[in-house]
PDB file of C-alpha atoms and ligand atoms in Angstrom:
ATOM      1  CA  MET A  20     -19.894  -6.557  10.358  1.00  0.00           C
ATOM      2  CA  GLU A  21     -20.517 -10.091   9.079  1.00  0.00           C
ATOM      3  CA  SER A  22     -18.342 -12.132   6.829  1.00  0.00           C
ATOM      4  CA  VAL A  23     -18.419 -15.569   5.308  1.00  0.00           C
ATOM      5  CA  ASP A  24     -15.658 -18.112   5.945  1.00  0.00           C
ATOM      6  CA  GLY A  25     -14.282 -20.561   3.396  1.00  0.00           C
ATOM      7  CA  SER A  26     -17.118 -23.024   3.983  1.00  0.00           C
ATOM      8  CA  GLY A  27     -19.724 -20.396   3.208  1.00  0.00           C
ATOM      9  CA  VAL A  28     -20.776 -20.076   6.857  1.00  0.00           C
ATOM     10  CA  ALA A  29     -21.286 -16.558   8.218  1.00  0.00           C
ATOM     11  CA  VAL A  30     -18.914 -15.804  11.103  1.00  0.00           C
ATOM     12  CA  GLY A  31     -18.898 -12.915  13.542  1.00  0.00           C
ATOM     13  CA  MET A  32     -16.192 -10.373  12.875  1.00  0.00           C
ATOM     14  CA  LYS A  33     -15.441  -7.004  14.407  1.00  0.00           C
ATOM     15  CA  MET A  34     -13.398  -4.121  13.059  1.00  0.00           C
ATOM     16  CA  HIS A  35     -13.294  -0.340  13.297  1.00  0.00           C
ATOM     17  CA  ARG A  36     -12.535   2.443  10.908  1.00  0.00           C
ATOM     18  CA  LEU A  37      -9.776   4.465  12.577  1.00  0.00           C
ATOM     19  CA  ALA A  38      -9.194   8.179  11.991  1.00  0.00           C
ATOM     20  CA  LEU A  39      -6.523   9.868  14.078  1.00  0.00           C
ATOM     21  CA  ILE A  40      -4.068  12.733  14.112  1.00  0.00           C
ATOM     22  CA  GLU A  41      -0.607  11.252  13.501  1.00  0.00           C
ATOM     23  CA  HIS A  42       0.927  13.210  16.381  1.00  0.00           C
ATOM     24  CA  THR A  43      -1.157  11.724  19.174  1.00  0.00           C
ATOM     25  CA  GLY A  44      -0.158  10.009  22.399  1.00  0.00           C
ATOM     26  CA  THR A  45       3.314   8.448  22.479  1.00  0.00           C
ATOM     27  CA  HIS A  46       4.333   9.054  18.891  1.00  0.00           C
ATOM     28  CA  ILE A  47       7.209   9.464  16.476  1.00  0.00           C
ATOM     29  CA  ASP A  48       7.951  12.597  14.463  1.00  0.00           C
ATOM     30  CA  ALA A  49       9.354  11.649  11.055  1.00  0.00           C
ATOM     31  CA  PRO A  50      11.635  14.115   9.217  1.00  0.00           C
ATOM     32  CA  SER A  51       8.760  14.935   6.830  1.00  0.00           C
ATOM     33  CA  HIS A  52       6.853  16.484   9.757  1.00  0.00           C
ATOM     34  CA  PHE A  53       8.906  19.620   9.045  1.00  0.00           C
ATOM     35  CA  GLY A  54       9.108  19.456   5.255  1.00  0.00           C
ATOM     36  CA  GLU A  55       7.606  17.024   2.771  1.00  0.00           C
ATOM     37  CA  GLN A  56      10.949  16.697   0.951  1.00  0.00           C
ATOM     38  CA  PHE A  57      12.350  14.889   3.993  1.00  0.00           C
ATOM     39  CA  LYS A  58      11.910  11.194   4.871  1.00  0.00           C
ATOM     40  CA  SER A  59       8.418  10.065   5.766  1.00  0.00           C
ATOM     41  CA  LEU A  60       7.804   7.427   8.407  1.00  0.00           C
ATOM     42  CA  GLY A  61       7.632   4.741   5.729  1.00  0.00           C
ATOM     43  CA  GLU A  62      11.060   5.777   4.441  1.00  0.00           C
ATOM     44  CA  ILE A  63      12.871   5.447   7.774  1.00  0.00           C
ATOM     45  CA  PRO A  64      14.889   2.212   7.596  1.00  0.00           C
ATOM     46  CA  LEU A  65      14.127  -0.376  10.265  1.00  0.00           C
ATOM     47  CA  SER A  66      17.797  -0.258  11.278  1.00  0.00           C
ATOM     48  CA  ASP A  67      17.177   3.327  12.461  1.00  0.00           C
ATOM     49  CA  LEU A  68      14.265   2.211  14.651  1.00  0.00           C
ATOM     50  CA  VAL A  69      15.984  -0.510  16.708  1.00  0.00           C
ATOM     51  CA  VAL A  70      18.759   1.358  18.493  1.00  0.00           C
ATOM     52  CA  PRO A  71      20.655   1.640  21.786  1.00  0.00           C
ATOM     53  CA  LEU A  72      18.728   3.745  24.311  1.00  0.00           C
ATOM     54  CA  VAL A  73      20.368   6.287  26.584  1.00  0.00           C
ATOM     55  CA  VAL A  74      18.450   8.099  29.336  1.00  0.00           C
ATOM     56  CA  VAL A  75      19.624  11.551  30.459  1.00  0.00           C
ATOM     57  CA  ASP A  76      18.008  12.509  33.752  1.00  0.00           C
ATOM     58  CA  ILE A  77      17.211  16.216  34.135  1.00  0.00           C
ATOM     59  CA  SER A  78      14.526  15.664  36.770  1.00  0.00           C
ATOM     60  CA  ALA A  79      16.398  17.770  39.360  1.00  0.00           C
ATOM     61  CA  LYS A  80      16.283  20.895  37.217  1.00  0.00           C
ATOM     62  CA  ALA A  81      12.848  20.002  35.846  1.00  0.00           C
ATOM     63  CA  ALA A  82      11.575  20.060  39.432  1.00  0.00           C
ATOM     64  CA  LYS A  83      12.655  23.718  39.600  1.00  0.00           C
ATOM     65  CA  SER A  84      11.475  24.792  36.135  1.00  0.00           C
ATOM     66  CA  ARG A  85       8.725  23.382  33.951  1.00  0.00           C
ATOM     67  CA  ASP A  86      10.706  24.664  30.936  1.00  0.00           C
ATOM     68  CA  ALA A  87      14.026  22.984  31.788  1.00  0.00           C
ATOM     69  CA  GLN A  88      15.922  21.835  28.719  1.00  0.00           C
ATOM     70  CA  VAL A  89      18.827  19.547  27.924  1.00  0.00           C
ATOM     71  CA  GLU A  90      22.036  21.531  27.473  1.00  0.00           C
ATOM     72  CA  PRO A  91      25.410  20.237  26.221  1.00  0.00           C
ATOM     73  CA  ALA A  92      26.583  20.247  29.861  1.00  0.00           C
ATOM     74  CA  ASP A  93      23.919  17.656  30.733  1.00  0.00           C
ATOM     75  CA  VAL A  94      25.206  15.366  27.982  1.00  0.00           C
ATOM     76  CA  LEU A  95      28.817  15.847  29.069  1.00  0.00           C
ATOM     77  CA  ALA A  96      27.869  15.109  32.701  1.00  0.00           C
ATOM     78  CA  TRP A  97      26.145  11.901  31.545  1.00  0.00           C
ATOM     79  CA  GLU A  98      29.266  10.902  29.565  1.00  0.00           C
ATOM     80  CA  ARG A  99      31.527  11.461  32.564  1.00  0.00           C
ATOM     81  CA  ARG A 100      29.527   8.821  34.434  1.00  0.00           C
ATOM     82  CA  HIS A 101      28.653   6.363  31.677  1.00  0.00           C
ATOM     83  CA  GLY A 102      31.137   6.873  28.835  1.00  0.00           C
ATOM     84  CA  ARG A 103      30.671   8.332  25.387  1.00  0.00           C
ATOM     85  CA  LEU A 104      27.208   8.116  23.848  1.00  0.00           C
ATOM     86  CA  PRO A 105      26.965   4.892  21.819  1.00  0.00           C
ATOM     87  CA  ASP A 106      26.923   5.383  18.052  1.00  0.00           C
ATOM     88  CA  GLY A 107      23.470   5.315  16.522  1.00  0.00           C
ATOM     89  CA  CYS A 108      21.630   5.668  19.822  1.00  0.00           C
ATOM     90  CA  CYS A 109      18.437   7.408  20.875  1.00  0.00           C
ATOM     91  CA  VAL A 110      18.874   9.948  23.677  1.00  0.00           C
ATOM     92  CA  ALA A 111      15.784  10.161  25.879  1.00  0.00           C
ATOM     93  CA  VAL A 112      15.242  12.944  28.390  1.00  0.00           C
ATOM     94  CA  HIS A 113      13.879  11.895  31.745  1.00  0.00           C
ATOM     95  CA  SER A 114      12.302  14.946  33.321  1.00  0.00           C
ATOM     96  CA  GLY A 115      10.248  12.853  35.723  1.00  0.00           C
ATOM     97  CA  TRP A 116       6.919  13.810  34.218  1.00  0.00           C
ATOM     98  CA  ASP A 117       3.785  12.134  33.013  1.00  0.00           C
ATOM     99  CA  PRO A 118       3.544  13.754  29.562  1.00  0.00           C
ATOM    100  CA  PHE A 119      -0.217  13.358  29.339  1.00  0.00           C
ATOM    101  CA  ALA A 120      -0.814  14.955  32.743  1.00  0.00           C
ATOM    102  CA  GLU A 121       1.453  17.805  31.649  1.00  0.00           C
ATOM    103  CA  MET A 122      -0.526  18.255  28.440  1.00  0.00           C
ATOM    104  CA  ALA A 123      -3.793  18.425  30.403  1.00  0.00           C
ATOM    105  CA  ARG A 124      -2.231  20.934  32.800  1.00  0.00           C
ATOM    106  CA  ASN A 125      -1.055  23.120  29.912  1.00  0.00           C
ATOM    107  CA  GLN A 126      -4.450  23.000  28.243  1.00  0.00           C
ATOM    108  CA  ALA A 127      -6.157  24.002  31.467  1.00  0.00           C
ATOM    109  CA  ALA A 128      -3.703  26.846  32.046  1.00  0.00           C
ATOM    110  CA  HIS A 129      -3.430  27.898  28.372  1.00  0.00           C
ATOM    111  CA  SER A 130       0.334  27.617  28.731  1.00  0.00           C
ATOM    112  CA  HIS A 131       3.199  25.989  26.867  1.00  0.00           C
ATOM    113  CA  ASN A 132       5.416  24.886  29.724  1.00  0.00           C
ATOM    114  CA  SER A 133       7.464  21.917  28.647  1.00  0.00           C
ATOM    115  CA  THR A 134      10.823  20.297  29.191  1.00  0.00           C
ATOM    116  CA  GLY A 135      12.746  19.304  26.072  1.00  0.00           C
ATOM    117  CA  PHE A 136      15.987  19.747  24.175  1.00  0.00           C
ATOM    118  CA  GLY A 137      17.786  23.026  23.706  1.00  0.00           C
ATOM    119  CA  ILE A 138      19.103  23.722  20.227  1.00  0.00           C
ATOM    120  CA  GLU A 139      22.772  23.632  21.314  1.00  0.00           C
ATOM    121  CA  ALA A 140      22.344  20.123  22.722  1.00  0.00           C
ATOM    122  CA  ALA A 141      20.517  19.016  19.557  1.00  0.00           C
ATOM    123  CA  ARG A 142      23.361  20.327  17.405  1.00  0.00           C
ATOM    124  CA  MET A 143      25.917  18.581  19.608  1.00  0.00           C
ATOM    125  CA  LEU A 144      24.114  15.221  19.354  1.00  0.00           C
ATOM    126  CA  ALA A 145      23.891  15.499  15.560  1.00  0.00           C
ATOM    127  CA  GLU A 146      27.276  16.997  14.762  1.00  0.00           C
ATOM    128  CA  LYS A 147      29.650  15.881  17.547  1.00  0.00           C
ATOM    129  CA  ARG A 148      28.035  12.515  18.292  1.00  0.00           C
ATOM    130  CA  ARG A 149      26.234   9.993  16.080  1.00  0.00           C
ATOM    131  CA  VAL A 150      22.728  10.032  17.526  1.00  0.00           C
ATOM    132  CA  LYS A 151      19.802   8.768  15.433  1.00  0.00           C
ATOM    133  CA  GLY A 152      16.844   9.838  17.540  1.00  0.00           C
ATOM    134  CA  ILE A 153      15.765  11.838  20.558  1.00  0.00           C
ATOM    135  CA  ALA A 154      12.849  11.227  22.913  1.00  0.00           C
ATOM    136  CA  VAL A 155      11.075  13.303  25.541  1.00  0.00           C
ATOM    137  CA  ASP A 156       8.628  12.621  28.369  1.00  0.00           C
ATOM    138  CA  ALA A 157       6.825  15.790  27.280  1.00  0.00           C
ATOM    139  CA  MET A 158       4.760  16.412  24.174  1.00  0.00           C
ATOM    140  CA  THR A 159       7.370  18.389  22.206  1.00  0.00           C
ATOM    141  CA  ILE A 160      11.080  17.855  21.621  1.00  0.00           C
ATOM    142  CA  ASP A 161      11.481  21.655  21.836  1.00  0.00           C
ATOM    143  CA  SER A 162      11.341  23.018  25.367  1.00  0.00           C
ATOM    144  CA  GLY A 163       8.390  25.291  26.138  1.00  0.00           C
ATOM    145  CA  PRO A 164       9.908  28.733  25.463  1.00  0.00           C
ATOM    146  CA  ASN A 165      11.037  27.545  22.009  1.00  0.00           C
ATOM    147  CA  VAL A 166       7.660  26.170  20.956  1.00  0.00           C
ATOM    148  CA  PRO A 167       6.561  29.143  18.807  1.00  0.00           C
ATOM    149  CA  SER A 168       9.571  28.829  16.462  1.00  0.00           C
ATOM    150  CA  TYR A 169      10.415  25.112  16.975  1.00  0.00           C
ATOM    151  CA  PRO A 170      14.187  25.392  16.404  1.00  0.00           C
ATOM    152  CA  VAL A 171      14.889  21.801  17.511  1.00  0.00           C
ATOM    153  CA  HIS A 172      12.114  20.366  15.329  1.00  0.00           C
ATOM    154  CA  GLN A 173      13.421  22.381  12.384  1.00  0.00           C
ATOM    155  CA  PHE A 174      17.054  21.427  12.845  1.00  0.00           C
ATOM    156  CA  TRP A 175      16.718  17.860  14.081  1.00  0.00           C
ATOM    157  CA  LEU A 176      13.983  16.552  11.788  1.00  0.00           C
ATOM    158  CA  ARG A 177      15.357  18.294   8.713  1.00  0.00           C
ATOM    159  CA  SER A 178      18.712  16.612   9.381  1.00  0.00           C
ATOM    160  CA  GLY A 179      16.933  13.305   8.639  1.00  0.00           C
ATOM    161  CA  ARG A 180      16.593  12.219  12.253  1.00  0.00           C
ATOM    162  CA  TRP A 181      13.467  11.327  14.209  1.00  0.00           C
ATOM    163  CA  GLY A 182      11.987  12.250  17.572  1.00  0.00           C
ATOM    164  CA  ILE A 183       9.593  10.555  19.980  1.00  0.00           C
ATOM    165  CA  GLU A 184       7.233  12.662  22.064  1.00  0.00           C
ATOM    166  CA  GLY A 185       5.164  11.489  25.001  1.00  0.00           C
ATOM    167  CA  ILE A 186       7.468   8.620  25.995  1.00  0.00           C
ATOM    168  CA  THR A 187       6.678   7.154  29.425  1.00  0.00           C
ATOM    169  CA  ASN A 188       8.166   4.961  32.168  1.00  0.00           C
ATOM    170  CA  LEU A 189      11.726   6.211  31.689  1.00  0.00           C
ATOM    171  CA  ARG A 190      12.299   5.909  35.426  1.00  0.00           C
ATOM    172  CA  SER A 191      12.357   2.130  35.048  1.00  0.00           C
ATOM    173  CA  VAL A 192      14.991   2.180  32.275  1.00  0.00           C
ATOM    174  CA  PRO A 193      18.747   2.180  33.042  1.00  0.00           C
ATOM    175  CA  PRO A 194      20.816   5.212  31.908  1.00  0.00           C
ATOM    176  CA  VAL A 195      22.628   3.011  29.416  1.00  0.00           C
ATOM    177  CA  GLY A 196      22.404  -0.572  28.189  1.00  0.00           C
ATOM    178  CA  ALA A 197      18.817  -0.852  26.955  1.00  0.00           C
ATOM    179  CA  LEU A 198      17.788  -1.483  23.356  1.00  0.00           C
ATOM    180  CA  LEU A 199      14.899   0.631  22.067  1.00  0.00           C
ATOM    181  CA  VAL A 200      12.425  -0.874  19.617  1.00  0.00           C
ATOM    182  CA  VAL A 201      10.286   1.810  17.986  1.00  0.00           C
ATOM    183  CA  GLY A 202       7.242  -0.106  16.812  1.00  0.00           C
ATOM    184  CA  ALA A 203       5.602   1.942  14.075  1.00  0.00           C
ATOM    185  CA  ALA A 204       3.745   0.808  10.964  1.00  0.00           C
ATOM    186  CA  PRO A 205       5.731   1.932   7.887  1.00  0.00           C
ATOM    187  CA  ILE A 206       2.938   4.020   6.385  1.00  0.00           C
ATOM    188  CA  ALA A 207       4.295   5.508   3.182  1.00  0.00           C
ATOM    189  CA  GLU A 208       3.459   9.192   3.559  1.00  0.00           C
ATOM    190  CA  ALA A 209       3.004   9.448   7.335  1.00  0.00           C
ATOM    191  CA  THR A 210       4.731  12.387   9.046  1.00  0.00           C
ATOM    192  CA  GLY A 211       4.396  10.591  12.371  1.00  0.00           C
ATOM    193  CA  LEU A 212       2.366   7.915  14.127  1.00  0.00           C
ATOM    194  CA  PRO A 213       1.586   6.581  17.589  1.00  0.00           C
ATOM    195  CA  VAL A 214       4.264   4.026  18.513  1.00  0.00           C
ATOM    196  CA  ARG A 215       4.953   1.271  21.002  1.00  0.00           C
ATOM    197  CA  ALA A 216       8.332   2.378  22.326  1.00  0.00           C
ATOM    198  CA  ILE A 217       9.746  -0.756  23.927  1.00  0.00           C
ATOM    199  CA  ALA A 218      12.974  -0.803  25.952  1.00  0.00           C
ATOM    200  CA  LEU A 219      14.676  -4.204  26.170  1.00  0.00           C
ATOM    201  CA  PHE A 220      17.255  -4.661  28.936  1.00  0.00           C
TER     202      PHE A 220
HETATM  203 ZN1   ZN N  10       4.878  15.050  16.933  1.00  0.00          ZN
END
């Protein structure tokens, strides 16, 4: 594409038209992903997208089962070591996986194996703690066996909270103490979008 600068001289310029599925790569699920009456990405306040980050490591049980999920006991075990979950945090599950390799494996095997959150843990984080977001190093916040009915998506997103799927590099983030910056363009009606999930620590 060519353009003309202020002096009337043509300058080289490059740009692309981009068309993508919102729920691609490392991405955020906005509440409206599970109901258009809920907040879209553009309606999530910035103060909900810069939050303390907590990492719960379930890699030991994920090594035994590709469908391992976070249970309330995992959260309580984390709290015994690190103290109560900070208010307004994001809880990320470290299952020790590369989410994109897992997605390719599932596609090849026509399977839905996936680590994620169990519904009891999701309810605990929403109702007994003050958690704003959850994140998984898999491609769904629901663990594999729950994928057909998506109970965690239904409950969590419809409560006005967000999720990040396909987060990476959790092994280099401390269990507590990092600040998560969820870099997402505030597109008015988006139900999700690829994000730069940046941990500062
Ligand atoms: Zn999604």
